XYZ file of N, CA and C in Angstrom:
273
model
N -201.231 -211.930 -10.854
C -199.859 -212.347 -11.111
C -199.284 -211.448 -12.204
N -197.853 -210.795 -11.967
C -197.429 -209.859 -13.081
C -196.944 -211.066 -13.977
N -196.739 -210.241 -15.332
C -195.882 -211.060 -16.509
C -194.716 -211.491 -16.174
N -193.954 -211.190 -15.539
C -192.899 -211.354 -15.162
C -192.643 -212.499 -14.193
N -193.886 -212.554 -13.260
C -194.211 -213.796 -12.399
C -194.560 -215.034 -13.059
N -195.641 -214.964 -14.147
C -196.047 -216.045 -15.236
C -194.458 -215.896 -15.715
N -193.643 -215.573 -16.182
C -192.805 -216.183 -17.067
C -191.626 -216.830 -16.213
N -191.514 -216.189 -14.892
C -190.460 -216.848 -13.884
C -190.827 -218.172 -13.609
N -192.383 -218.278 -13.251
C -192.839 -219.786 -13.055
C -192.719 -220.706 -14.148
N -193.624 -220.071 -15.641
C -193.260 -221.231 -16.786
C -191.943 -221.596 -16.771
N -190.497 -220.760 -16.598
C -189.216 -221.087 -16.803
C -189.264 -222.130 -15.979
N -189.525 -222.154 -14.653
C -189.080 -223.439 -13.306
C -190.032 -224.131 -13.843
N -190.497 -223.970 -14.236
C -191.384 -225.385 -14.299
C -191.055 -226.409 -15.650
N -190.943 -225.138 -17.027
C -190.261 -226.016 -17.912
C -188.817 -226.276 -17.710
N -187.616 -226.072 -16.833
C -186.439 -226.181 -16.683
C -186.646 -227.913 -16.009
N -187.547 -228.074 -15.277
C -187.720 -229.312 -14.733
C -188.639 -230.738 -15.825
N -188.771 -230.157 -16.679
C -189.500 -231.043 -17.731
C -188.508 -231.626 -18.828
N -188.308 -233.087 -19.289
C -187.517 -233.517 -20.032
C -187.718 -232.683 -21.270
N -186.739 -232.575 -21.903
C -186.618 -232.427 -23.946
C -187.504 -232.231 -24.182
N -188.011 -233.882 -24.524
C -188.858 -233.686 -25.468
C -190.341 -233.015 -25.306
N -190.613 -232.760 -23.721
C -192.027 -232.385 -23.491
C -191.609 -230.597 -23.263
N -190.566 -229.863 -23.525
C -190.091 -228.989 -23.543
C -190.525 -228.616 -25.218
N -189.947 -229.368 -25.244
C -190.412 -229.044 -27.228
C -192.100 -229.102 -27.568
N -192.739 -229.894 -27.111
C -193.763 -230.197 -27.237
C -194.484 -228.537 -26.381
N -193.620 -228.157 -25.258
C -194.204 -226.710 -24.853
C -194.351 -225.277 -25.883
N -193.204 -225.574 -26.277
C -192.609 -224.928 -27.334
C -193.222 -224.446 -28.474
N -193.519 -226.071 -28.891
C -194.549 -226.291 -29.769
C -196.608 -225.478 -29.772
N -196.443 -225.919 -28.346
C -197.988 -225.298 -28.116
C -198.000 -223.969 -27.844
N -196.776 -223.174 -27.197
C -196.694 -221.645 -27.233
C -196.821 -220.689 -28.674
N -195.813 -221.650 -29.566
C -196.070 -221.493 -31.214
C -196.687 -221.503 -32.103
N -198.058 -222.211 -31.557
C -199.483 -222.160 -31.751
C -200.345 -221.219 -31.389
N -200.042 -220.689 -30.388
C -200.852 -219.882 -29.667
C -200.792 -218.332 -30.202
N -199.132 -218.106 -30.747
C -198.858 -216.888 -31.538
C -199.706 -216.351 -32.724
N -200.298 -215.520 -33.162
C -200.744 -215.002 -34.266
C -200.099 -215.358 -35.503
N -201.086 -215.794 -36.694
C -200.358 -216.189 -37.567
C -200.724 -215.133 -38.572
N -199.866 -214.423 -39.624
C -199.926 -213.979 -40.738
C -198.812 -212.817 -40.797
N -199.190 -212.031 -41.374
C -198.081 -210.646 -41.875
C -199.167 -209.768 -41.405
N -198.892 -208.531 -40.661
C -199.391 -207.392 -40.631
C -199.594 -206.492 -41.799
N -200.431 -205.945 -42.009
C -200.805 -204.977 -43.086
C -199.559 -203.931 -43.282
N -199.109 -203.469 -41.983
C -197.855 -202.597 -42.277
C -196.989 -203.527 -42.590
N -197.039 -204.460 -42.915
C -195.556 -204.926 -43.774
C -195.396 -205.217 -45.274
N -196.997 -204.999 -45.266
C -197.574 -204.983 -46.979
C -197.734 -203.218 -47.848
N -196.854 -202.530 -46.743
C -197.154 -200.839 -47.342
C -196.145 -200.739 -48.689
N -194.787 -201.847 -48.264
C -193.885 -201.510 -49.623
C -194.597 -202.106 -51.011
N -195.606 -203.031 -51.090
C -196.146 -203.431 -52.385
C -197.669 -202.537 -52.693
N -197.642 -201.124 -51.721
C -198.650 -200.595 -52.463
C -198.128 -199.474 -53.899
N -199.381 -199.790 -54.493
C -199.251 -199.708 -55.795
C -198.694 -200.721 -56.988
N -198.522 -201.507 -56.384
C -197.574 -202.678 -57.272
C -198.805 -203.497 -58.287
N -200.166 -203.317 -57.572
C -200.844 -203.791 -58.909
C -201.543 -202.291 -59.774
N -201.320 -202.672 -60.857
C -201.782 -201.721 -61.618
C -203.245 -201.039 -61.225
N -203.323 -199.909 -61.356
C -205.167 -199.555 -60.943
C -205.924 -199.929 -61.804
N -205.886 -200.453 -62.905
C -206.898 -200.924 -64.179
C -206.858 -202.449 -63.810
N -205.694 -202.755 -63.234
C -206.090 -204.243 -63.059
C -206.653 -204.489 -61.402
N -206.945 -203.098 -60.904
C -207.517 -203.575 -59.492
C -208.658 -202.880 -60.262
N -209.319 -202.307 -61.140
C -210.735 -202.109 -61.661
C -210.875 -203.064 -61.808
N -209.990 -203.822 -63.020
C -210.910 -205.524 -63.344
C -211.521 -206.309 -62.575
N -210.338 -206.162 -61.597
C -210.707 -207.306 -60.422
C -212.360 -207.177 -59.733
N -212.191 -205.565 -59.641
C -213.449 -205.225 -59.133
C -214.823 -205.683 -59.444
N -214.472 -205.135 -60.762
C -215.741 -205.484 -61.968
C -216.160 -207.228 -61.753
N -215.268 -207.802 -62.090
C -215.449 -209.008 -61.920
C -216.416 -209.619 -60.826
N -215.443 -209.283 -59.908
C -216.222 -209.182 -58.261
C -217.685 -208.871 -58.190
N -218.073 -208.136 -58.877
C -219.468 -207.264 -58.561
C -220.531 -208.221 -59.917
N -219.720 -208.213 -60.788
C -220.456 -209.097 -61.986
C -220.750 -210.444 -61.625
N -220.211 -211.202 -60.608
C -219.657 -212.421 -60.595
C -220.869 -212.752 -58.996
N -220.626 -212.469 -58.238
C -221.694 -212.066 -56.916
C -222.250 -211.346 -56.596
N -222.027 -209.812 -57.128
C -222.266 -208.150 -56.259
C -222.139 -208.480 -55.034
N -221.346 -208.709 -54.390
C -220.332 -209.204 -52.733
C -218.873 -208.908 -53.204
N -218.017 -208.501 -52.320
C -216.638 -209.178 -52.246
C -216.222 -210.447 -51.228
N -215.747 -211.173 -51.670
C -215.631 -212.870 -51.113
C -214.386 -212.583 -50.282
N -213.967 -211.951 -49.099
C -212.511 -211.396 -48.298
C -211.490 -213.222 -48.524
N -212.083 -213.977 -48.099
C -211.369 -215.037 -48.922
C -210.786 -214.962 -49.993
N -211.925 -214.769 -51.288
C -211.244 -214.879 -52.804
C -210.035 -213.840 -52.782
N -210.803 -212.479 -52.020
C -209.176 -211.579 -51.798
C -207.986 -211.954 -51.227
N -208.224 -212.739 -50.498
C -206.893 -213.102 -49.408
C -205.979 -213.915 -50.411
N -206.677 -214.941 -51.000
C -206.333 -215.842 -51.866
C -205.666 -214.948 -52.967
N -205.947 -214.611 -53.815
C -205.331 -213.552 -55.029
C -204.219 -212.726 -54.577
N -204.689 -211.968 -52.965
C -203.707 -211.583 -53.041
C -202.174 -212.358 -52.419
N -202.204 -213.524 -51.891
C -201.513 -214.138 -51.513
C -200.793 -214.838 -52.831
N -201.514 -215.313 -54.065
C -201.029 -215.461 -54.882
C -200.196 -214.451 -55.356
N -200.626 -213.134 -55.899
C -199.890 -212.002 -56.446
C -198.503 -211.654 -55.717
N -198.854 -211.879 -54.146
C -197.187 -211.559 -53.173
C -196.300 -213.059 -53.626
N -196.497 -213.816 -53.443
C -195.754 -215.393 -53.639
C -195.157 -214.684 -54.820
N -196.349 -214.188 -56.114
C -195.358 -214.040 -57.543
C -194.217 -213.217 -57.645
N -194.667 -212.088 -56.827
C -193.999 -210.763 -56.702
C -192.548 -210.948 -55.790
N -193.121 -211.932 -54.976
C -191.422 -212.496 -53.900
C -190.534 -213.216 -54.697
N -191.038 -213.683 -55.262
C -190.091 -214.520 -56.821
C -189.714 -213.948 -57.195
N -190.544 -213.428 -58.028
C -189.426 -212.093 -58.822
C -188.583 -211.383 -58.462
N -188.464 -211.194 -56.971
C -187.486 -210.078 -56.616
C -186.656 -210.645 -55.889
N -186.690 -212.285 -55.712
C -186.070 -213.289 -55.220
C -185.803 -212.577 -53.559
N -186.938 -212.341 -53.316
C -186.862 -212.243 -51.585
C -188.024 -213.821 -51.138
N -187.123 -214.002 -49.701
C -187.894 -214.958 -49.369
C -188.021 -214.852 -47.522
């Protein structure tokens, strides 16, 4: 079946489904999408942390487990963008 065939059928088929189970489709297609930001959309905040404070971080890292925890990174750096979107009052 081309894409074009899957999407002609989902249309007839959700065109015949009430509201609210339309939404509820809606809903589960919106789930199904990838969730996060792509790395290329994080190219304008390179360099934005200092390199002595991405040594610290390092150090820490290696003192603290000798591992990097891609969590503890995700986390920090999700904190550091939240701070950095504030500040520049983008949202």
């Amino acid at each position: 079946m081309t894409n074009a065939a899957i999407r002609d059928n989902l249309i007839a088929r959700l065109d015949k489904l009430p509201y609210d189970l339309q939404l509820r489709v809606l809903d589960f297609a919106s789930a199904l999408m990838p969730k996060g930001i792509t790395g290329k959309s994080l190219v304008k905040f390179e360099g934005a942390i200092p390199a002595e404070d991405l040594k610290l971080m390092s150090a820490a890292i290696e003192e603290g487990c000798e591992k990097v925890d891609i969590c503890l990174i995700q986390i920090l750096l999700s904190l550091f963008l939240r701070k950095t979107l504030k500040f520049m009052h983008v949202s």
